């Protein structure tokens, strides 16, 4: 599998292939009834989304509605507390709705509108993707159906309220374990019956082709902006770039614009409570090749070969597979995948809040935690970290479980 002489300047032209493959990873494993519709979305992406009209409309939305560009920020107090290596944050927590997810949801919503769809459909686990997509639906005047497990609905009351306030229908999924896996199945089933009027919008660089490509491209604004901002601020490129990896969209967004640069790239997976099955969701670190949710990648499986139960303190990271491009970049050796545990992420959550006045999402705290470790190893130089979202959503949980640290 190793291709030692990849020219990363031309990498994006050749990856994925026209069938959606990054090496052996990716593809589109979908019911035959949906093949033609996914091809329509693919052609729509290849033509409509590359038109100057679409590009300029999306540019205007990003500036006037989302508040882009988001800043890049030099964490001087954090850097000084750790040593001499300098840490910088790309502030996706300041993107509208408080995370990077809106970057691809607005792109997907705009494409749905150009394709003449009346509705966008998705599933959601903790509710973050549901809220971002419901926001896009309200903006574009589209209907929005969000499928969510009954158990998650009970746990995530504020996000359910947000989705409803934004005009989405939240459809409770009551079979099986009543969580994300069942919600994915229910959303897909509904989609098969209404794809003429509706578009399915995936929440990360996962799912069947063209979604890993499309979501990556919509998220690349993060790295394109950060690269320019970093050059302007320091006159140089960073020595390393770090992002957390759930499905891998914020990581793809910030890392891929640096592929052709002499910059070390790191993805950070959640190690949760430990390395035993069920204690973590570090798919690339502990998984093996397999097909799930319509694409081939590296996944965590149980004894039956089904997606394994996964866990992380950050609910946005607990996904048993990973975007196919990350699996390929790992095999190529271009991106290095590391882990951060719950405890390390919680430490980083408190440290960044106290030293910089920035409360990160628990997901983003995994990237900050690894950057803190890396800064000590490197000793000098600079690290750019994607702060993928803000931590307000995590406050109740942190206070309940780690409130003693406030004393
Ligand atoms: C959803 C989410 C993630 C994980 O998703 P990726 O596709 O891996 O980026 C990370 N950070 C935040 C704040 C999220 O909401």
Short mmCIF file of C-alpha atoms in Angstrom, two decimals, residues 152-287:
data_model
loop_
_atom_site.label_atom_id
_atom_site.label_comp_id
_atom_site.label_asym_id
_atom_site.label_seq_id
_atom_site.Cartn_x
_atom_site.Cartn_y
_atom_site.Cartn_z
CA UNK A 152 -30.07 10.63 22.78
CA UNK A 153 -33.18 12.83 22.67
CA UNK A 154 -33.55 12.41 26.43
CA UNK A 155 -29.85 13.18 27.03
CA UNK A 156 -29.54 16.16 24.70
CA UNK A 157 -32.57 18.30 25.55
CA UNK A 158 -30.95 21.69 24.74
CA UNK A 159 -29.90 20.58 21.23
CA UNK A 160 -33.36 19.07 20.59
CA UNK A 161 -34.90 22.41 21.61
CA UNK A 162 -32.48 24.28 19.31
CA UNK A 163 -33.36 22.10 16.31
CA UNK A 164 -37.09 22.59 16.92
CA UNK A 165 -36.65 26.34 17.40
CA UNK A 166 -34.85 26.43 14.04
CA UNK A 167 -37.87 24.75 12.44
CA UNK A 168 -36.58 21.17 12.08
CA UNK A 169 -38.64 18.06 12.77
CA UNK A 170 -36.85 15.82 15.26
CA UNK A 171 -37.96 12.24 14.62
CA UNK A 172 -37.51 9.87 17.54
CA UNK A 173 -36.03 6.45 16.69
CA UNK A 174 -37.32 3.86 19.13
CA UNK A 175 -35.90 0.50 18.01
CA UNK A 176 -32.71 -1.34 19.04
CA UNK A 177 -30.40 0.59 21.36
CA UNK A 178 -32.22 3.82 20.36
CA UNK A 179 -28.95 5.68 19.66
CA UNK A 180 -26.88 6.83 16.67
CA UNK A 181 -26.63 3.54 14.78
CA UNK A 182 -30.42 3.11 14.69
CA UNK A 183 -30.81 6.79 13.77
CA UNK A 184 -28.51 6.29 10.75
CA UNK A 185 -30.60 3.31 9.60
CA UNK A 186 -33.88 5.21 10.07
CA UNK A 187 -32.61 8.29 8.21
CA UNK A 188 -31.41 6.14 5.30
CA UNK A 189 -34.71 4.27 5.13
CA UNK A 190 -36.67 7.53 5.02
CA UNK A 191 -34.31 8.88 2.36
CA UNK A 192 -34.96 5.88 0.08
CA UNK A 193 -38.64 6.87 0.02
CA UNK A 194 -38.21 10.57 -0.63
CA UNK A 195 -34.93 11.17 -2.45
CA UNK A 196 -36.71 12.93 -5.29
CA UNK A 197 -37.60 15.81 -2.96
CA UNK A 198 -34.91 15.43 -0.33
CA UNK A 199 -31.13 15.36 0.00
CA UNK A 200 -29.30 13.37 2.65
CA UNK A 201 -26.61 15.51 4.27
CA UNK A 202 -23.72 13.72 5.94
CA UNK A 203 -22.06 15.24 9.00
CA UNK A 204 -18.40 14.43 8.40
CA UNK A 205 -15.92 13.21 5.74
CA UNK A 206 -17.62 9.79 5.84
CA UNK A 207 -20.40 7.94 4.01
CA UNK A 208 -20.60 6.96 0.34
CA UNK A 209 -18.87 8.93 -2.45
CA UNK A 210 -19.11 11.92 -3.08
CA UNK A 211 -19.57 12.93 0.59
CA UNK A 212 -15.98 12.39 1.82
CA UNK A 213 -14.80 14.54 -1.11
CA UNK A 214 -17.51 17.17 -0.83
CA UNK A 215 -17.32 17.63 2.95
CA UNK A 216 -13.52 17.80 2.77
CA UNK A 217 -13.62 20.49 0.11
CA UNK A 218 -16.20 22.57 2.03
CA UNK A 219 -14.09 22.27 5.21
CA UNK A 220 -10.81 23.21 3.50
CA UNK A 221 -11.65 26.88 4.01
CA UNK A 222 -10.38 26.33 7.59
CA UNK A 223 -6.86 25.36 6.52
CA UNK A 224 -6.71 27.78 3.60
CA UNK A 225 -7.50 30.71 5.91
CA UNK A 226 -5.24 29.47 8.71
CA UNK A 227 -2.27 28.96 6.38
CA UNK A 228 -2.57 32.53 5.05
CA UNK A 229 -3.13 33.99 8.51
CA UNK A 230 -0.19 32.10 9.99
CA UNK A 231 2.14 33.28 7.20
CA UNK A 232 0.99 36.84 7.70
CA UNK A 233 1.40 36.72 11.49
CA UNK A 234 4.79 35.00 11.65
CA UNK A 235 6.34 35.11 8.17
CA UNK A 236 6.60 31.31 8.27
CA UNK A 237 4.53 28.16 8.14
CA UNK A 238 3.87 26.31 11.41
CA UNK A 239 6.15 23.34 12.15
CA UNK A 240 3.17 21.17 13.02
CA UNK A 241 -0.63 21.22 12.63
CA UNK A 242 -2.89 19.29 15.01
CA UNK A 243 -6.62 18.46 14.89
CA UNK A 244 -8.96 16.02 16.66
CA UNK A 245 -10.49 13.18 14.63
CA UNK A 246 -13.99 11.81 15.03
CA UNK A 247 -15.21 11.23 11.48
CA UNK A 248 -12.39 13.53 10.45
CA UNK A 249 -13.97 16.65 8.92
CA UNK A 250 -12.28 19.37 10.96
CA UNK A 251 -8.98 17.51 10.65
CA UNK A 252 -9.32 17.18 6.86
CA UNK A 253 -10.26 20.86 6.68
CA UNK A 254 -7.17 22.16 8.43
CA UNK A 255 -4.60 19.48 7.45
CA UNK A 256 -5.15 19.02 3.71
CA UNK A 257 -4.17 22.58 2.67
CA UNK A 258 -0.76 21.86 4.29
CA UNK A 259 -0.16 18.48 2.55
CA UNK A 260 2.37 19.90 0.12
CA UNK A 261 4.25 21.93 2.77
CA UNK A 262 7.21 20.87 4.94
CA UNK A 263 4.88 20.72 7.95
CA UNK A 264 4.23 17.77 10.28
CA UNK A 265 0.54 16.85 10.39
CA UNK A 266 -1.20 15.14 13.31
CA UNK A 267 -4.70 13.75 13.84
CA UNK A 268 -5.71 13.01 17.44
CA UNK A 269 -8.13 10.18 18.21
CA UNK A 270 -10.02 9.76 21.50
CA UNK A 271 -8.48 7.16 23.82
CA UNK A 272 -11.37 7.54 26.29
CA UNK A 273 -10.79 5.52 29.44
CA UNK A 274 -8.19 3.14 27.95
CA UNK A 275 -7.17 0.80 25.15
CA UNK A 276 -9.62 -2.08 25.86
CA UNK A 277 -12.50 -2.56 23.38
CA UNK A 278 -15.43 -0.34 24.34
CA UNK A 279 -13.28 2.10 26.35
CA UNK A 280 -12.27 4.34 23.43
CA UNK A 281 -13.10 5.25 19.83
CA UNK A 282 -9.61 5.39 18.33
CA UNK A 283 -10.55 3.74 15.00
CA UNK A 284 -7.25 4.23 13.15
CA UNK A 285 -5.18 3.28 16.19
CA UNK A 286 -6.97 0.02 17.02
CA UNK A 287 -9.26 -0.78 14.06
#
